[in-house]
Amino acid sequence: MAERKAQLVRGFASLAFVVFMMAVAALPALAASFEDTLVGFTADSFNDTATAMSAVTESGDPLAPQILGALGDGRLLFSAATKKVYFKDSTDKLFDAATGAAVTAVAPGDLSPVRLNNRLRGLLSAALGSLTLMAPDVAKRIDAAETVFKSRDITTLPALDKALAQEKNAEVKEAMLEARAAIVIGAPDTSPEHRLVAITALNTRGDGDALVLLRTLPADVPANVKQAAASAISSIEYRLSIWANVQNLWYGLSLASVLLLAAIGLAITFGVMGVINMAHGEMVMLGAYTTFVIQEFFRAKFPGFTDYALIVATPAAFLVAGAFGIAIERGIIRHLYGRPLETLLATWGLSLILQQLVRTVFGPTNRDVGAPAWMAGAFQAGHISITYNRMWIIVFTIVVFAALLALLRYTAFGLEMRAVTQNRAMASAMGIKTGRVDALTFGLGSGIAGIAGVALAHIDNVSPNLGKAYIIDSFMVVVFGGVGNLWGTLVGALTLGVANKFLEPFAGAVLGKIVILVLIILFIQKRPRGLFALKGRAVEA
Amino acid sequence: MTGFSTTHPTLGKSGFAFLLTDRGGKILLALLLAAIIIVPILNLAVPPSSPFHISTFMVSLFGKYLCYALLALSVDLIWGFCGILSLGHGAFFALGGYAMGMYLMRQIGTRGVYANPVLPDFMVFLNWKELPWTWYGFDMFWFAMIMVLVVPGILAFAFGWLAFRSRVTGVYLSIITQALTYALLLAFFRNDMGFGGNNGLTDFKDLLGFNVQTDGMRVTLFVLTAIFLAASYILCRFIVSSRLGRVLIAIRDAESRTRFLGYRVANYQTFVFVISAMLAGIAGALYVPQIGIINPSEFAPANSIEIVIWVAIGGRGTLYGAVLGAILVNYGKSYFTGALPEAWLYMLGALFVLVTIFLPKGVVGAWPTIKARLAERLLSSKPKLEAAE
């Protein structure tokens, strides 16, 4: 009797201790009490095993998942003689279950696995499910709640309620409430009060899943519940539509940044020389291939620094494409001034040659440019997911644009370039070497295209046709924005990018693009020289 | 620019003066007439074992070249004589081709895979229940032939009227014509448009009750193409030699000045643009039964740019030069894509670059210089040969 009493006291003590421990959820369980809970596994009775299992589950000990997992796989061993419990990992290495330390000493000779029956297996899977709801780690608890939300398994409800009762972290509590709401909202025997709580929780969650769940509300609920659900649905729908717009805006910005990168070089060459460079897309392609080559070089020579290949690739792409640009200007375009249509044809021919050249050297297949670690992955902002590579490309575009503006505004070369753009004859009369400015401008425009290639290599296939895909869009941006200044190109790229992405959900990707093209054709009728046209007598020349 | 001007001292003397003074044109028409007479004989009457036999494959191939020649002619009419560089003329060609293709599709009737008497196979495949309105009337030959002219014509009129009235010229016009054909390319790729989507229209059987696959029909189509090319040439020559043609050339050389002289430039430009689009449509309509397929890739901007280079190589602003250029480049393309497939794109690219820099007047324009130089060389080398002997 006395012994039984002592056991009871000890049981109460440990229970009290567990409750206390839960109250300070962040604190790790103490090894001593945890070891005690394990003793039940050594009795070789199903009832004791069940008790021990729930004790382990409630302990919240970091070892608990491992132990329960081992139990399920028959890897949990006990020694009846020493009353100690061990578990083996998948490589048959033995660990002390109480401490998690690897067993270095000689293991007891009488190790045998803890046995399970069907009832225990059922309990075990429920325990495993709810176990992480009480894990000390906040992120793990949220994950567990999210799992329950997705599974909507009604058997986890008791464990969830228990976890909810002792949860102190507001964020986790919210996630658990949502999980609970997911379970009870559609259940037939939920009380109206609980349903209202569930509706509130789902309304707070406010995503597509919540919307689906709210629609599973049974028909035979009181009017006030129905009304609450209806207003929650409309509130969620409203918020989701705002988020959808934010998402579209983001996609639009992302597309706009790519368009801007591809078009801005074209705008420079077109603005200064009135020359449409049909080989501009191929300059982008050359930039992309330069990136590829440099990355391969880093991979072969300095495998540890592959992530930094980009730092070398950007200026290299600028130089390669820029050198090609200057060569094209000196070799071909110089002979065709005053004949813009012929220039268009000659550069088109050049683009065919460059494409075929790259095809001969690198082969017709797509080449892969790996993203550095800091560009991989995505993060969640509200209800939209933002990929790092798109974000960095936007940042990159802003930097390039700002640098270019500064170059035009504050350097002597920029001044000369603007002078030639506005009035070539007068600039020449003032002593500016227009031929040199032309060559450098063409080099600059091509170099910027090369830099665009660096960015595009990370979001698109590096293939000989890379340039082709962007050339018409780039023309549209330039023609729409006008060639008066770079801000026109910016506005053009933003408008087209965002309009395209906002049209896509209604019209589909292809029809959206057609609509944009038709709108541009009509817009050109209204403003034949684009949004930001140069004014003055230089225009007609 | 004076090199392009077509001065006709005999203008107005006789009804056919515009042809008689045109030496290149006379040669072209004589060659076409010879082809019309000789090719059917060599194909149908001469046995295949004879070295003079022309295979049906060759007949169709040259029929295709003549279609391209007609297309090049239409581009030369606007580019060479009015300074409108269209980078979207392939669109009008393809639209004419689609009009013909739709007629041919309706003629298949129950002989299709799904044997539906009204719906073409691809519509049955897409589970469509009835014919879309765009296809109404295309079972009638006369209606389809009117559409070959009307559809490109209306598109060209709408586009030209908007663009020319707003004085969109030069590079800007070239770019938006390219946007036009690109938009059509994307549109025709869509299955919902009801024109066969990606696969286009193919598997044709009959044209006016005659099987299009037979040798006789192939030769007939070749002859028809040659006749249409000759007739279109005469039409174009007539236009550019008339008073209207003079205004077109004036617009090409000094648009603003022509406007200030009181001419309604936009009306002239629109007129010639529409005529050109219709000619391109006819070329497409003749092309489709000979090739046996029409699909959206005909709208690709690259194709349209290639047409321009045919004209540039042959000689812009001469009309017969465009025909020559189209045949030369396409013959070269057929030959080299077979013999040296890798090299063709290099050669085409180099053609663009070299012709624009060194042969701004094309082969035809450079011919007098080449002839003079050849004669000089012959003269200077003859004494040497004699001395060697």
Short mmCIF file of C-alpha atoms in Angstrom, two decimals, chain B residues 39-246:
data_model
loop_
_atom_site.label_atom_id
_atom_site.label_comp_id
_atom_site.label_asym_id
_atom_site.label_seq_id
_atom_site.Cartn_x
_atom_site.Cartn_y
_atom_site.Cartn_z
CA VAL B 39 7.53 23.54 -118.88
CA PRO B 40 4.19 21.72 -119.47
CA ILE B 41 5.62 20.07 -122.58
CA LEU B 42 8.81 18.97 -120.86
CA ASN B 43 6.90 17.67 -117.87
CA LEU B 44 3.91 15.99 -119.50
CA ALA B 45 4.93 15.12 -123.06
CA VAL B 46 8.60 14.20 -122.62
CA PRO B 47 9.05 10.73 -121.04
CA PRO B 48 10.78 10.63 -117.62
CA SER B 49 13.73 8.72 -119.12
CA SER B 50 14.62 11.64 -121.36
CA PRO B 51 17.28 14.08 -120.10
CA PHE B 52 14.95 16.95 -121.07
CA HIS B 53 12.19 15.78 -118.74
CA ILE B 54 11.32 18.14 -115.87
CA SER B 55 10.05 16.25 -112.84
CA THR B 56 6.81 17.29 -111.15
CA PHE B 57 8.87 18.05 -108.05
CA MET B 58 10.89 20.59 -110.00
CA VAL B 59 7.73 22.09 -111.47
CA SER B 60 6.30 22.61 -108.00
CA LEU B 61 9.62 23.98 -106.76
CA PHE B 62 9.75 26.56 -109.52
CA GLY B 63 6.08 27.26 -108.99
CA LYS B 64 7.01 28.11 -105.40
CA TYR B 65 9.82 30.39 -106.58
CA LEU B 66 7.39 32.22 -108.83
CA CYS B 67 5.03 32.72 -105.88
CA TYR B 68 7.92 34.21 -103.94
CA ALA B 69 8.75 36.34 -106.96
CA LEU B 70 5.21 37.71 -106.96
CA LEU B 71 5.56 38.44 -103.26
CA ALA B 72 8.87 40.20 -103.85
CA LEU B 73 7.23 42.19 -106.63
CA SER B 74 4.57 43.41 -104.21
CA VAL B 75 7.25 44.51 -101.72
CA ASP B 76 9.24 46.27 -104.43
CA LEU B 77 6.15 48.19 -105.46
CA ILE B 78 5.92 49.86 -102.06
CA TRP B 79 9.55 49.88 -101.00
CA GLY B 80 11.19 50.61 -104.31
CA PHE B 81 8.67 53.16 -105.53
CA CYS B 82 7.10 54.63 -102.42
CA GLY B 83 9.76 54.17 -99.76
CA ILE B 84 7.51 52.12 -97.48
CA LEU B 85 9.61 49.38 -95.94
CA SER B 86 7.13 46.78 -94.76
CA LEU B 87 8.61 44.14 -92.50
CA GLY B 88 5.24 42.45 -92.28
CA HIS B 89 4.38 41.59 -95.85
CA GLY B 90 4.51 37.90 -95.01
CA ALA B 91 1.26 38.54 -93.13
CA PHE B 92 -0.65 39.45 -96.30
CA PHE B 93 0.90 36.50 -98.10
CA ALA B 94 -0.16 34.16 -95.31
CA LEU B 95 -3.69 35.62 -95.15
CA GLY B 96 -4.16 35.00 -98.87
CA GLY B 97 -2.79 31.52 -98.30
CA TYR B 98 -5.21 30.89 -95.45
CA ALA B 99 -8.15 32.02 -97.59
CA MET B 100 -7.16 29.49 -100.24
CA GLY B 101 -6.41 26.87 -97.60
CA MET B 102 -9.87 27.30 -96.09
CA TYR B 103 -11.46 26.71 -99.49
CA LEU B 104 -9.33 23.59 -99.95
CA MET B 105 -10.26 22.36 -96.47
CA ARG B 106 -13.94 22.69 -97.21
CA GLN B 107 -13.45 20.65 -100.39
CA ILE B 108 -12.15 17.66 -98.40
CA GLY B 109 -15.66 16.92 -97.21
CA THR B 110 -16.20 13.37 -96.00
CA ARG B 111 -12.76 12.24 -97.14
CA GLY B 112 -11.17 13.53 -93.91
CA VAL B 113 -10.10 11.22 -91.10
CA TYR B 114 -13.31 11.90 -89.18
CA ALA B 115 -15.43 11.99 -92.35
CA ASN B 116 -17.44 14.98 -91.17
CA PRO B 117 -19.14 16.50 -94.23
CA VAL B 118 -18.93 20.10 -92.93
CA LEU B 119 -16.29 20.41 -90.25
CA PRO B 120 -12.57 20.09 -91.07
CA ASP B 121 -10.77 17.39 -89.13
CA PHE B 122 -9.13 19.68 -86.59
CA MET B 123 -12.51 21.10 -85.54
CA VAL B 124 -13.90 17.62 -84.99
CA PHE B 125 -10.75 16.87 -83.03
CA LEU B 126 -11.32 19.97 -80.88
CA ASN B 127 -14.88 18.76 -80.34
CA TRP B 128 -16.49 21.73 -82.07
CA LYS B 129 -20.11 21.25 -83.03
CA GLU B 130 -20.57 23.78 -85.78
CA LEU B 131 -18.60 25.80 -88.24
CA PRO B 132 -17.39 29.19 -86.92
CA TRP B 133 -18.76 32.20 -88.83
CA THR B 134 -15.31 32.96 -90.19
CA TRP B 135 -15.57 29.85 -92.33
CA TYR B 136 -18.95 30.65 -93.91
CA GLY B 137 -18.86 30.78 -97.67
CA PHE B 138 -15.45 29.26 -98.09
CA ASP B 139 -16.96 26.19 -99.72
CA MET B 140 -17.59 28.41 -102.75
CA PHE B 141 -14.57 29.02 -104.96
CA TRP B 142 -15.57 32.50 -106.07
CA PHE B 143 -16.10 33.61 -102.47
CA ALA B 144 -12.72 32.25 -101.36
CA MET B 145 -11.01 33.99 -104.29
CA ILE B 146 -12.63 37.29 -103.40
CA MET B 147 -11.45 36.80 -99.83
CA VAL B 148 -7.89 36.22 -101.08
CA LEU B 149 -8.00 39.83 -102.24
CA VAL B 150 -10.35 41.34 -99.69
CA VAL B 151 -8.85 40.10 -96.42
CA PRO B 152 -5.28 41.33 -97.07
CA GLY B 153 -6.75 44.40 -98.75
CA ILE B 154 -8.91 45.38 -95.80
CA LEU B 155 -6.16 44.75 -93.29
CA ALA B 156 -3.73 46.80 -95.38
CA PHE B 157 -6.30 49.55 -95.78
CA ALA B 158 -7.07 49.76 -92.06
CA PHE B 159 -3.42 49.59 -91.09
CA GLY B 160 -2.22 51.91 -93.83
CA TRP B 161 -4.99 54.42 -93.36
CA LEU B 162 -4.18 54.72 -89.65
CA ALA B 163 -0.41 54.71 -90.07
CA PHE B 164 -0.01 56.95 -93.11
CA ARG B 165 -2.57 59.48 -91.98
CA SER B 166 -0.62 59.85 -88.72
CA ARG B 167 2.57 60.19 -90.78
CA VAL B 168 4.20 57.14 -89.27
CA THR B 169 7.13 56.61 -91.57
CA GLY B 170 10.59 55.15 -91.86
CA VAL B 171 11.89 52.94 -89.12
CA TYR B 172 8.77 53.38 -86.99
CA LEU B 173 6.55 52.07 -89.75
CA SER B 174 8.86 49.11 -90.31
CA ILE B 175 8.69 48.21 -86.66
CA ILE B 176 4.93 48.37 -86.37
CA THR B 177 4.48 46.30 -89.53
CA GLN B 178 6.67 43.78 -87.81
CA ALA B 179 4.49 44.01 -84.71
CA LEU B 180 1.46 43.44 -86.94
CA THR B 181 2.74 40.19 -88.38
CA TYR B 182 3.99 39.10 -84.97
CA ALA B 183 0.55 39.69 -83.45
CA LEU B 184 -1.02 37.67 -86.26
CA LEU B 185 1.55 34.92 -85.75
CA LEU B 186 0.56 34.64 -82.10
CA ALA B 187 -3.13 34.83 -82.96
CA PHE B 188 -3.01 32.08 -85.56
CA PHE B 189 -1.12 29.82 -83.19
CA ARG B 190 -4.19 29.79 -80.94
CA ASN B 191 -6.58 26.91 -81.49
CA ASP B 192 -9.50 29.16 -80.46
CA MET B 193 -9.02 31.23 -83.59
CA GLY B 194 -10.43 28.32 -85.58
CA PHE B 195 -7.72 28.19 -88.24
CA GLY B 196 -6.06 24.94 -87.23
CA GLY B 197 -3.71 26.44 -84.62
CA ASN B 198 -0.16 25.20 -84.65
CA ASN B 199 -0.68 22.66 -87.42
CA GLY B 200 -2.41 25.01 -89.81
CA LEU B 201 -4.38 23.70 -92.74
CA THR B 202 -3.17 20.73 -94.74
CA ASP B 203 -4.11 17.41 -96.34
CA PHE B 204 -5.81 19.10 -99.29
CA LYS B 205 -7.61 17.02 -101.89
CA ASP B 206 -9.37 18.98 -104.63
CA LEU B 207 -9.26 22.36 -106.30
CA LEU B 208 -12.38 22.97 -108.36
CA GLY B 209 -12.89 19.20 -108.51
CA PHE B 210 -9.38 18.40 -109.73
CA ASN B 211 -7.02 16.50 -107.47
CA VAL B 212 -4.18 18.86 -106.50
CA GLN B 213 -1.67 16.02 -106.28
CA THR B 214 -1.73 15.02 -109.94
CA ASP B 215 1.01 16.03 -112.39
CA GLY B 216 -1.48 17.78 -114.64
CA MET B 217 -2.78 19.95 -111.78
CA ARG B 218 0.74 20.80 -110.62
CA VAL B 219 1.69 21.98 -114.07
CA THR B 220 -1.57 23.91 -114.33
CA LEU B 221 -0.81 25.65 -111.05
CA PHE B 222 2.69 26.47 -112.26
CA VAL B 223 1.32 27.96 -115.46
CA LEU B 224 -1.30 29.91 -113.49
CA THR B 225 1.40 31.27 -111.20
CA ALA B 226 3.49 32.36 -114.18
CA ILE B 227 0.46 34.04 -115.75
CA PHE B 228 -0.41 35.84 -112.53
CA LEU B 229 3.19 36.93 -112.10
CA ALA B 230 3.29 38.30 -115.64
CA ALA B 231 -0.05 40.06 -115.21
CA SER B 232 0.99 41.51 -111.83
CA TYR B 233 4.23 42.68 -113.34
CA ILE B 234 2.35 44.50 -116.07
CA LEU B 235 0.00 46.00 -113.50
CA CYS B 236 2.86 47.21 -111.32
CA ARG B 237 4.72 48.57 -114.32
CA PHE B 238 1.57 50.36 -115.39
CA ILE B 239 1.13 51.89 -111.93
CA VAL B 240 4.69 53.10 -111.56
CA SER B 241 4.78 54.53 -115.09
CA SER B 242 1.56 56.45 -114.68
CA ARG B 243 1.20 59.92 -113.23
CA LEU B 244 0.31 58.25 -109.96
CA GLY B 245 3.61 56.41 -110.09
CA ARG B 246 5.44 59.72 -110.46
#
